[in-house]
Every structure is written in structure tokens, then in C-alpha cells.
Tab-separated table of N, CA and C in Angstrom:
chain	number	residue	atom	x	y	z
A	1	UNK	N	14.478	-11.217	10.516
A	1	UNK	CA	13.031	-11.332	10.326
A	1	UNK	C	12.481	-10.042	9.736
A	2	UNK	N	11.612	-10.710	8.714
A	2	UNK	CA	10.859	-9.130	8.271
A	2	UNK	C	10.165	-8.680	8.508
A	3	UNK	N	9.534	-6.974	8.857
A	3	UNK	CA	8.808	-6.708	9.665
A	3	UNK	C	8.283	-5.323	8.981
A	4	UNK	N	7.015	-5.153	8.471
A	4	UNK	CA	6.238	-4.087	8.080
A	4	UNK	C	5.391	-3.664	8.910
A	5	UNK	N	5.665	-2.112	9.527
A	5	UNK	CA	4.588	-1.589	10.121
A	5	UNK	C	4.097	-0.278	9.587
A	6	UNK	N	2.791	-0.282	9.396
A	6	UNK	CA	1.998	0.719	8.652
A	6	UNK	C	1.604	1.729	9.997
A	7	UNK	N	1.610	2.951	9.682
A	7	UNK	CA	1.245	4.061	10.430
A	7	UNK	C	0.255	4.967	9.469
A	8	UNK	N	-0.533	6.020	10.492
A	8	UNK	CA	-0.765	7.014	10.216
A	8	UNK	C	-2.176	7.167	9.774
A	9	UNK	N	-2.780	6.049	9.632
A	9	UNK	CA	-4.015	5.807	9.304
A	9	UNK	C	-4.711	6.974	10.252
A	10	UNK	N	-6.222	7.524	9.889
A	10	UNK	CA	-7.231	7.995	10.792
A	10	UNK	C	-8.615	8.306	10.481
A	11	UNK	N	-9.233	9.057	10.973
A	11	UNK	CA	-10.889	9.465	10.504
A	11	UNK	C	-10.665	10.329	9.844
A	12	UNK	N	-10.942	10.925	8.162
A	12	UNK	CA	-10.543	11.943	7.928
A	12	UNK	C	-11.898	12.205	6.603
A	13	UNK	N	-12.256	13.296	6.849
A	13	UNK	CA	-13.746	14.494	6.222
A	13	UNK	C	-13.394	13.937	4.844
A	14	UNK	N	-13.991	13.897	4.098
A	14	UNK	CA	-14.830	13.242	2.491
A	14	UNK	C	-13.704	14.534	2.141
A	15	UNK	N	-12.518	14.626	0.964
A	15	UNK	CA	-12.265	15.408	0.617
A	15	UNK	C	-10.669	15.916	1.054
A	16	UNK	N	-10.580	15.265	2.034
A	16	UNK	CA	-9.402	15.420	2.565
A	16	UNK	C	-8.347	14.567	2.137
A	17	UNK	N	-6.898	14.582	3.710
A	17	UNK	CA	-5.875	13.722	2.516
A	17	UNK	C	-5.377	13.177	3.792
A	18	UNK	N	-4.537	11.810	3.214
A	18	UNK	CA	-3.899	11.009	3.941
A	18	UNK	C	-2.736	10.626	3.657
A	19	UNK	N	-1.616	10.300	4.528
A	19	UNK	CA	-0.476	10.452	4.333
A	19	UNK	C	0.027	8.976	5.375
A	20	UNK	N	0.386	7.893	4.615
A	20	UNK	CA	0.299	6.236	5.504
A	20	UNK	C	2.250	6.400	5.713
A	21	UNK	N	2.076	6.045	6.195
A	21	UNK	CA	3.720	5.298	6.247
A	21	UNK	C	3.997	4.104	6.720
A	22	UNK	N	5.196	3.271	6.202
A	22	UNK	CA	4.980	1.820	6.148
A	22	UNK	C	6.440	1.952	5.898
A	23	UNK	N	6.888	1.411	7.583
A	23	UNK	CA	8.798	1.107	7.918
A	23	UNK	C	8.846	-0.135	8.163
A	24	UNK	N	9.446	-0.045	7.364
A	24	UNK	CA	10.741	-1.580	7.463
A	24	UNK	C	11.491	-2.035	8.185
A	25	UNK	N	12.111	-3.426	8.250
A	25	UNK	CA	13.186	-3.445	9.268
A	25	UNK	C	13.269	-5.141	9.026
A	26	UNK	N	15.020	-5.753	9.395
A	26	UNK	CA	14.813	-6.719	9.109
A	26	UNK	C	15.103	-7.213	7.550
A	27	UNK	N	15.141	-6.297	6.811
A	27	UNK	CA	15.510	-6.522	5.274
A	27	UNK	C	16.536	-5.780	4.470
A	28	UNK	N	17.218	-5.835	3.085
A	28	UNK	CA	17.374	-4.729	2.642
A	28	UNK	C	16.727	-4.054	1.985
A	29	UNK	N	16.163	-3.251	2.792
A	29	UNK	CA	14.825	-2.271	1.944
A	29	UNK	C	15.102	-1.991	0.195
A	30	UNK	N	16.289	-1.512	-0.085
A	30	UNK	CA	16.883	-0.998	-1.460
A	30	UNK	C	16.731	-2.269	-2.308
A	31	UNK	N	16.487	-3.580	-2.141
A	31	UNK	CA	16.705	-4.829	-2.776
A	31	UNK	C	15.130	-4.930	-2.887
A	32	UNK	N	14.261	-4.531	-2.507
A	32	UNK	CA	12.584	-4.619	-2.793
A	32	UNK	C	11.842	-4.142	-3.108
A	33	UNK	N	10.731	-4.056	-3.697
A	33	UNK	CA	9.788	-3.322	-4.701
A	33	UNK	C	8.791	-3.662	-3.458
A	34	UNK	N	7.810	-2.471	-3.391
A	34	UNK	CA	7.121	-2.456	-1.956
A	34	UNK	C	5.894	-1.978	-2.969
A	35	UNK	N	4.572	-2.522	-2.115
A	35	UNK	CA	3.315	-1.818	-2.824
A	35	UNK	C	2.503	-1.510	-1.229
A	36	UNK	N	1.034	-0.958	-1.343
A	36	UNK	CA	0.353	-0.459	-0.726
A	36	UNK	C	-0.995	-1.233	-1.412
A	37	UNK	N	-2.020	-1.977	-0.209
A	37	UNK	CA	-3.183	-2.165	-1.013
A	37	UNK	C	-4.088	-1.947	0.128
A	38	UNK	N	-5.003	-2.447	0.269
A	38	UNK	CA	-6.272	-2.332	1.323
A	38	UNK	C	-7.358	-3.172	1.134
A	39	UNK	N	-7.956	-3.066	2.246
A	39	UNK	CA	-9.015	-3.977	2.472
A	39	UNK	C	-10.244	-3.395	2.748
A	40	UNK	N	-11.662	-3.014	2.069
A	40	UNK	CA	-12.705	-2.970	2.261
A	40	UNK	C	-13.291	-3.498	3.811
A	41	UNK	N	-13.916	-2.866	4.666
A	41	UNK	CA	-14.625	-3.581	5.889
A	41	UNK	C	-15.683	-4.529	5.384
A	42	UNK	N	-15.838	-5.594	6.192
A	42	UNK	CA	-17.006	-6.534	5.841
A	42	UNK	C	-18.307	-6.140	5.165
A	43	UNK	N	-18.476	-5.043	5.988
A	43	UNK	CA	-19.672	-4.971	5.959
A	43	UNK	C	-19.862	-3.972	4.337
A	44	UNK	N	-18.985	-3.617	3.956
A	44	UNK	CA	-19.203	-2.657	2.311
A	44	UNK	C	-18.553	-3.845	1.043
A	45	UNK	N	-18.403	-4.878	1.558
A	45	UNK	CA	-17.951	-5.789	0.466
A	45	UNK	C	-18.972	-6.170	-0.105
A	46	UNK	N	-19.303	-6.330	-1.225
A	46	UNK	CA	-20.204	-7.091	-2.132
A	46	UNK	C	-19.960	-8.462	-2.037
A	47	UNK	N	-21.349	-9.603	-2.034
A	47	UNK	CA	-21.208	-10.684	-1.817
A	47	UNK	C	-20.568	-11.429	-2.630
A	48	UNK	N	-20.415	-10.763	-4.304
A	48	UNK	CA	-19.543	-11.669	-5.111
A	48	UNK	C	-18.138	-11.387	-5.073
A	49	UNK	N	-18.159	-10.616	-4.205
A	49	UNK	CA	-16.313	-10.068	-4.009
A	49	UNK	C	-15.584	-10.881	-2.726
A	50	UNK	N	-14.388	-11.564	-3.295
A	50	UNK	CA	-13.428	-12.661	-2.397
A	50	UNK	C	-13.340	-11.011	-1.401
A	51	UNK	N	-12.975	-11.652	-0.294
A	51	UNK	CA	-12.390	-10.628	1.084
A	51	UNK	C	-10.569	-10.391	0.581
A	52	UNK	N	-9.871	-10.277	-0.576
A	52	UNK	CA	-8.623	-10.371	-1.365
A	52	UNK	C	-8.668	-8.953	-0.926
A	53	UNK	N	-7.232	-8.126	-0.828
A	53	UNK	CA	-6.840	-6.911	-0.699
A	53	UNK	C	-6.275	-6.481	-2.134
A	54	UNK	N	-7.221	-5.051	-2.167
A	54	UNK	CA	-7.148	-4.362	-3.141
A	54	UNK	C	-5.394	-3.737	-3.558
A	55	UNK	N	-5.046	-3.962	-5.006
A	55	UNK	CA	-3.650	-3.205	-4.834
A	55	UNK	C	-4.188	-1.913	-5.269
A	56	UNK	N	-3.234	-0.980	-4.374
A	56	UNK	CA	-3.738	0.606	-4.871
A	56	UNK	C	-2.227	1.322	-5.726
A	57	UNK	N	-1.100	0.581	-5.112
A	57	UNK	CA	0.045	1.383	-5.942
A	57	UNK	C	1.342	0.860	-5.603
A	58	UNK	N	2.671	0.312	-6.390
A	58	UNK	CA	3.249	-0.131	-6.242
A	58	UNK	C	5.081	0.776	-6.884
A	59	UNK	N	5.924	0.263	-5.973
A	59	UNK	CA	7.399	1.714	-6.227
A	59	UNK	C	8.451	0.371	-6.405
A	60	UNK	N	9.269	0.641	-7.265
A	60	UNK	CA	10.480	-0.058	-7.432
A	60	UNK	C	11.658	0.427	-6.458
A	61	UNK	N	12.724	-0.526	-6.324
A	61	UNK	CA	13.370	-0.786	-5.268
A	61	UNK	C	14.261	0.795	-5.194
A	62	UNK	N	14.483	1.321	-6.646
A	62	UNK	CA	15.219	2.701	-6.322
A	62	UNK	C	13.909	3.583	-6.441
A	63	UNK	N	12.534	3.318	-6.293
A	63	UNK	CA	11.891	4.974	-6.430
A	63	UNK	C	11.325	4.604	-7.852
A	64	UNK	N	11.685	4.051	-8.850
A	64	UNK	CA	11.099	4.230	-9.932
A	64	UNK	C	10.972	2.620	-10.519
A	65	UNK	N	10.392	2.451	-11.178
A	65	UNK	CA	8.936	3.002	-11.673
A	65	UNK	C	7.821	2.749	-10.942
A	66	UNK	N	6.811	3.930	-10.809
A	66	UNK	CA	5.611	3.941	-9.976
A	66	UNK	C	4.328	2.819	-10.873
A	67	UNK	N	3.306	2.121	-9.865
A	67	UNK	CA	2.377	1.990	-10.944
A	67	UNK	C	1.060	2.259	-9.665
A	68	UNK	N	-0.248	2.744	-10.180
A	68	UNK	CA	-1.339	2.949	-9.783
A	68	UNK	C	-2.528	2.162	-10.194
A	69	UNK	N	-3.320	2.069	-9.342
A	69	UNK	CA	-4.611	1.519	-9.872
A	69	UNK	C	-5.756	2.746	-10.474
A	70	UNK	N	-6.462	2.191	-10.959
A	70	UNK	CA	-7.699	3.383	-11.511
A	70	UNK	C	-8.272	3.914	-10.243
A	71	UNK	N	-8.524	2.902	-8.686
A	71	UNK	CA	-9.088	3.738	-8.220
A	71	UNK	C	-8.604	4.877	-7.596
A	72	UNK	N	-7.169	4.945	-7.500
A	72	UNK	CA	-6.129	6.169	-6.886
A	72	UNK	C	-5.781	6.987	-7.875
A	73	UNK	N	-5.646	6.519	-9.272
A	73	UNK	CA	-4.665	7.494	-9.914
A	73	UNK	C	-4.997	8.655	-9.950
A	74	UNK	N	-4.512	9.150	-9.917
A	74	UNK	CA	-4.341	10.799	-9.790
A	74	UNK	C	-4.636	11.594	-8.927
A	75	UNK	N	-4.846	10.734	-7.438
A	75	UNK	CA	-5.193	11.699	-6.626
A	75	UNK	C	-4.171	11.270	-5.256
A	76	UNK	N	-3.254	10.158	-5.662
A	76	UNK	CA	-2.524	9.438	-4.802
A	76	UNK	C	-1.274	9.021	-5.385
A	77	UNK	N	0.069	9.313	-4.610
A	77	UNK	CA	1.441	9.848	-4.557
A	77	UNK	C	2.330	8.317	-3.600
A	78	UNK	N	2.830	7.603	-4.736
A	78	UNK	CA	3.820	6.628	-3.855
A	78	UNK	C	5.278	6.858	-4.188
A	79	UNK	N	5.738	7.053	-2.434
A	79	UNK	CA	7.336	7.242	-2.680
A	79	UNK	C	7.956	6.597	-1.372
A	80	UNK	N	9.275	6.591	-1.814
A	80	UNK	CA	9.567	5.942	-0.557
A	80	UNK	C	11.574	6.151	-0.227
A	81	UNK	N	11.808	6.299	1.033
A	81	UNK	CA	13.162	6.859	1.187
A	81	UNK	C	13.625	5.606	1.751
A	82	UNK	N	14.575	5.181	1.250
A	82	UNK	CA	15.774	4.478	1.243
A	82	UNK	C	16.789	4.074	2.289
A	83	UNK	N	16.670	5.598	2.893
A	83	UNK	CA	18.293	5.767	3.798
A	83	UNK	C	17.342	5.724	5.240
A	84	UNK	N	15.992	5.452	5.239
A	84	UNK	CA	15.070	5.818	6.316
A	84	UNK	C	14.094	4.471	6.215
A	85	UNK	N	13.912	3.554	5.268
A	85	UNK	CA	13.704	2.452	5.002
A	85	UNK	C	12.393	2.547	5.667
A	86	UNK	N	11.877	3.584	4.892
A	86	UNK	CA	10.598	3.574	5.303
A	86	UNK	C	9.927	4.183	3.617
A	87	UNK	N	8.412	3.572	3.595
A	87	UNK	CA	7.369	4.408	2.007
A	87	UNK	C	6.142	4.494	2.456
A	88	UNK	N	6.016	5.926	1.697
A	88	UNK	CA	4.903	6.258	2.033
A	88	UNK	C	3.953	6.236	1.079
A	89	UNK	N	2.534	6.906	1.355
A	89	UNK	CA	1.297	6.727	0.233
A	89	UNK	C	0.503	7.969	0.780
A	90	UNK	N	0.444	8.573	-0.205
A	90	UNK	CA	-0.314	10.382	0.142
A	90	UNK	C	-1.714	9.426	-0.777
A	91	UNK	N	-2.755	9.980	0.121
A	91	UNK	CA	-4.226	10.299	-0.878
A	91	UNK	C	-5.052	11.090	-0.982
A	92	UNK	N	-4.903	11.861	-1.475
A	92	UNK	CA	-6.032	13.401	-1.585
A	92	UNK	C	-7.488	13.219	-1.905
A	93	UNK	N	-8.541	14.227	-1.597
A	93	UNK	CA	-9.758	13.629	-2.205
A	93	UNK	C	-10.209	12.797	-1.789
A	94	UNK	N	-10.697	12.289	-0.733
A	94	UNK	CA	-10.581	10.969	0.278
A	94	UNK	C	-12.366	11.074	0.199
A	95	UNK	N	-12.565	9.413	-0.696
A	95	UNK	CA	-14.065	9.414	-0.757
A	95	UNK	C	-14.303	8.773	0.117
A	96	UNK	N	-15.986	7.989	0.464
A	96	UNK	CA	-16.176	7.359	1.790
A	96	UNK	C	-16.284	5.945	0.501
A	97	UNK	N	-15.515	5.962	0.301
A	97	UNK	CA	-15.136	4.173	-0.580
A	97	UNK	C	-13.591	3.869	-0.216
A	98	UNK	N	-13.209	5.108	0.591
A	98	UNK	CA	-11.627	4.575	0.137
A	98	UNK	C	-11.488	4.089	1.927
A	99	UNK	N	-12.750	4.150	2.467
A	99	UNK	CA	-12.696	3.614	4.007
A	99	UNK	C	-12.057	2.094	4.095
A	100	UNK	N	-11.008	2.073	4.666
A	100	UNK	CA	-10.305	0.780	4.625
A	100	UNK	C	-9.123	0.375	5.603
A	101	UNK	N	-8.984	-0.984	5.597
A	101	UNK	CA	-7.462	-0.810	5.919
A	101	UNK	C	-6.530	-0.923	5.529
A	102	UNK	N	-5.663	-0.526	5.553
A	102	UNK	CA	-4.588	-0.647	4.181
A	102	UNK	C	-3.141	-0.992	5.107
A	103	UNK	N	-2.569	-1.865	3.793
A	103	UNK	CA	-1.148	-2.311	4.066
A	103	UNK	C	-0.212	-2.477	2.939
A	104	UNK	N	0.577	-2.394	3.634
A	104	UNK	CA	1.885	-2.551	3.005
A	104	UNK	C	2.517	-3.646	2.925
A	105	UNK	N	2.935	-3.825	1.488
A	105	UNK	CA	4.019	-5.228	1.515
A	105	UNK	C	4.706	-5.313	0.597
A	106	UNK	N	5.859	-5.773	0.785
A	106	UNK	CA	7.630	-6.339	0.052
A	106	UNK	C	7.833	-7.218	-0.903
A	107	UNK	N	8.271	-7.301	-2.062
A	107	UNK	CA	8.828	-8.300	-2.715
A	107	UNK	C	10.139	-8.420	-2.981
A	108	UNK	N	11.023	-9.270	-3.056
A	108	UNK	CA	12.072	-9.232	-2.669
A	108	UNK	C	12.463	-8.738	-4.453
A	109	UNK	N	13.234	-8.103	-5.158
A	109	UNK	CA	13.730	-7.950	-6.512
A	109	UNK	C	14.182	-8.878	-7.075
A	110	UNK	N	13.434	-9.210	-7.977
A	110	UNK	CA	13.404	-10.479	-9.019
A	110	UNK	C	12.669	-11.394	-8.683
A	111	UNK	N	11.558	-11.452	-7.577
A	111	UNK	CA	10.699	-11.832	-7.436
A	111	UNK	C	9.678	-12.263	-8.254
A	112	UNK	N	8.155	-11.705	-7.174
A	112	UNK	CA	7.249	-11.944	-7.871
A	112	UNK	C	7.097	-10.838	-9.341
A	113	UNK	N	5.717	-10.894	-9.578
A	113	UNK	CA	5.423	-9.707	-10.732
A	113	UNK	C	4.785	-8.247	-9.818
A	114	UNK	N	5.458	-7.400	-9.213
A	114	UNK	CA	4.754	-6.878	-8.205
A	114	UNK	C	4.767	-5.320	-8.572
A	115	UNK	N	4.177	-5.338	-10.215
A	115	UNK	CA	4.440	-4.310	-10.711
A	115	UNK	C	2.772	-4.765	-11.195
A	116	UNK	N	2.211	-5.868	-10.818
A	116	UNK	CA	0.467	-6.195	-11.040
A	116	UNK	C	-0.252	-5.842	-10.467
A	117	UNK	N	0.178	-5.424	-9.202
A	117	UNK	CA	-0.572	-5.060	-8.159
A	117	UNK	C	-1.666	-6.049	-7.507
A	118	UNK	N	-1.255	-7.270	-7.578
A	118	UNK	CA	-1.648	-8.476	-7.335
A	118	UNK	C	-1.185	-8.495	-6.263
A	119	UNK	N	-2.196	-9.475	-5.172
A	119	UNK	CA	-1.555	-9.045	-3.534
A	119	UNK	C	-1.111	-10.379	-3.350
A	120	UNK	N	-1.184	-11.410	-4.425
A	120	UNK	CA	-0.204	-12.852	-4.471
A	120	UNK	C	1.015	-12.903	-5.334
A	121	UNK	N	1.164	-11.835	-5.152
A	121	UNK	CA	2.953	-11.129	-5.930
A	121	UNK	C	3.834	-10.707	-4.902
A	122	UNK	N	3.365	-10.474	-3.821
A	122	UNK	CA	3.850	-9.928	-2.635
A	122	UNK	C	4.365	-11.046	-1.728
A	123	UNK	N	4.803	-11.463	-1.031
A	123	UNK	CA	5.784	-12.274	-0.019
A	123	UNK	C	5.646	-11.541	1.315
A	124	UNK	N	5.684	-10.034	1.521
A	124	UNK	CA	5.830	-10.228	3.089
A	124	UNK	C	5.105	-8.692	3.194
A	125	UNK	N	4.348	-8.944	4.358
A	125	UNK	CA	3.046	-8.262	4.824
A	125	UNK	C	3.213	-7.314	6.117
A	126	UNK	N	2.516	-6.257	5.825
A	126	UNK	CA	2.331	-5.565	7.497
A	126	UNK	C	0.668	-5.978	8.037
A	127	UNK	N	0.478	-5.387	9.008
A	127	UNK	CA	-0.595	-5.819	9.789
A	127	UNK	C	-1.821	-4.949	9.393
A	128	UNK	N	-1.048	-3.726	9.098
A	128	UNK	CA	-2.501	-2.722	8.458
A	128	UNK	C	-2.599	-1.738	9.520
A	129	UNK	N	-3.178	-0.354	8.749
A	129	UNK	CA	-4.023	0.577	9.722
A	129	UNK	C	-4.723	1.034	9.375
A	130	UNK	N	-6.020	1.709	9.828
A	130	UNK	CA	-6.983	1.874	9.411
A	130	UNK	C	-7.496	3.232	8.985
A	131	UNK	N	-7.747	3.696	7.494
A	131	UNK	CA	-8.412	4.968	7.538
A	131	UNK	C	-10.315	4.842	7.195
A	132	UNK	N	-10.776	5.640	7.990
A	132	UNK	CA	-11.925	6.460	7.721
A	132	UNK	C	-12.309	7.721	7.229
A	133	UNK	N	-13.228	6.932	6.295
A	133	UNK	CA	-13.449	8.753	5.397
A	133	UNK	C	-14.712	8.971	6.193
A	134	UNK	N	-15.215	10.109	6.655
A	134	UNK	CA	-16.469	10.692	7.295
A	134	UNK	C	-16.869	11.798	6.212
A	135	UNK	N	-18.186	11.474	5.608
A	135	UNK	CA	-19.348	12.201	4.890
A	135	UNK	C	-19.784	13.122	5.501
């Protein structure tokens, strides 16, 4: 059975950085392309926006190739170790937009397209944890 659990989430000052981790188990990690996306709280969603989780960045099954969304790039770092079957997601610069919960999830290689950052490219899900940015 497959099993994603996201760590590390917390409250962290407008400006600061975050560092998620998201272990595996249950799979062969090296056989999957893993991404990171998140979810807006209810209450900051815009009414024409589906409640769909945002993709923020996605790593191929050896480490390469990375892809980012506009709203992370360049201030956010996806990597992920292999022999520890665990990936992580650094974000620096932490605005009070990036307040969310965020998760992690698997596609098995040769899968979906999960280099779209489409969160219906993905197959298997963690539960999420939550960061806060404080202004």
C-alpha cells in the first residue's frame, strides 16, 4: 500500500523559509516522479476558483528534470533522496499567499503527464500539512 506523509509544515514571518518533507513507503520510490502542490484555505479562495490543488513543482524519478510553477520559481528548491525515499520542497521568501496546505503526490513512471503539474496527473496522495505565513 502506498503511503505519503508530508511533514514540517508551520507558522512562519512573511519572508522567511520552509523546508516540507514528504516520505514514502509502500512503493518503489526510484520508479516515480513525485510533485508538491497545495491548497489555498476556504476562506482566501476566489469564488470563480474550483477548491483543485495548486501544482507548485514537480522532480523526476532520478532527481532530474525539475519543473516549477510561476508562483515558486525562483524562490523554491525541489529535491528528493532516493536511498531515504523521502522529497523535499525548500521555499524562501514566504508571502502571506503562499498560506496553505500542501501535499505531496506520486506518479508511477510512464504514467500520467506529471511534468504539468496538473494534480489529475498524479495517482497517489498524502494527507497534507499545513504552512502559515504571518505578516
Amino acid at each position: 500500500q502506498v503511503q505519503l506523509v508530508e511533514s514540517g509544515g508551520d507558522t512562519v514571518q512573511a519572508g522567511g523559509s520552509v523546508r516540507l518533507s514528504c516520505t514514502a513507503s509502500g512503493l518503489s520510490f526510484d520508479e516515480f516522479a513525485m510533485g508538491w502542490f497545495r491548497r489555498a484555505p476556504v476562506e482566501k479562495s476566489p469564488s470563480s476558483i474550483t477548491f483543485g490543488r495548486q501544482g507548485l513543482a514537480a522532480i523526476g524519478w532520478t532527481g532530474s528534470p525539475t519543473y516549477y510553477s510561476n508562483s515558486v520559481k525562483g524562490r523554491a528548491t525541489i529535491s528528493r533522496d532516493n536511498t531515504k525515499k523521502i522529497m523535499y520542497l525548500e521555499i524562501d521568501n514566504l508571502k502571506a499567499d503562499d498560506t496553505a496546505t500542501y501535499y505531496c503526490a506520486a506518479e508511477r513512471r510512464g504514467g500520467g503527464s506529471w511534468y504539468s503539474l496538473r494534480d489529475n496527473q498524479f495517482t497517489y496522495w498524502g494527507e497534507g500539512t499545513l504552512v502559515t505565513v504571518s505578516s
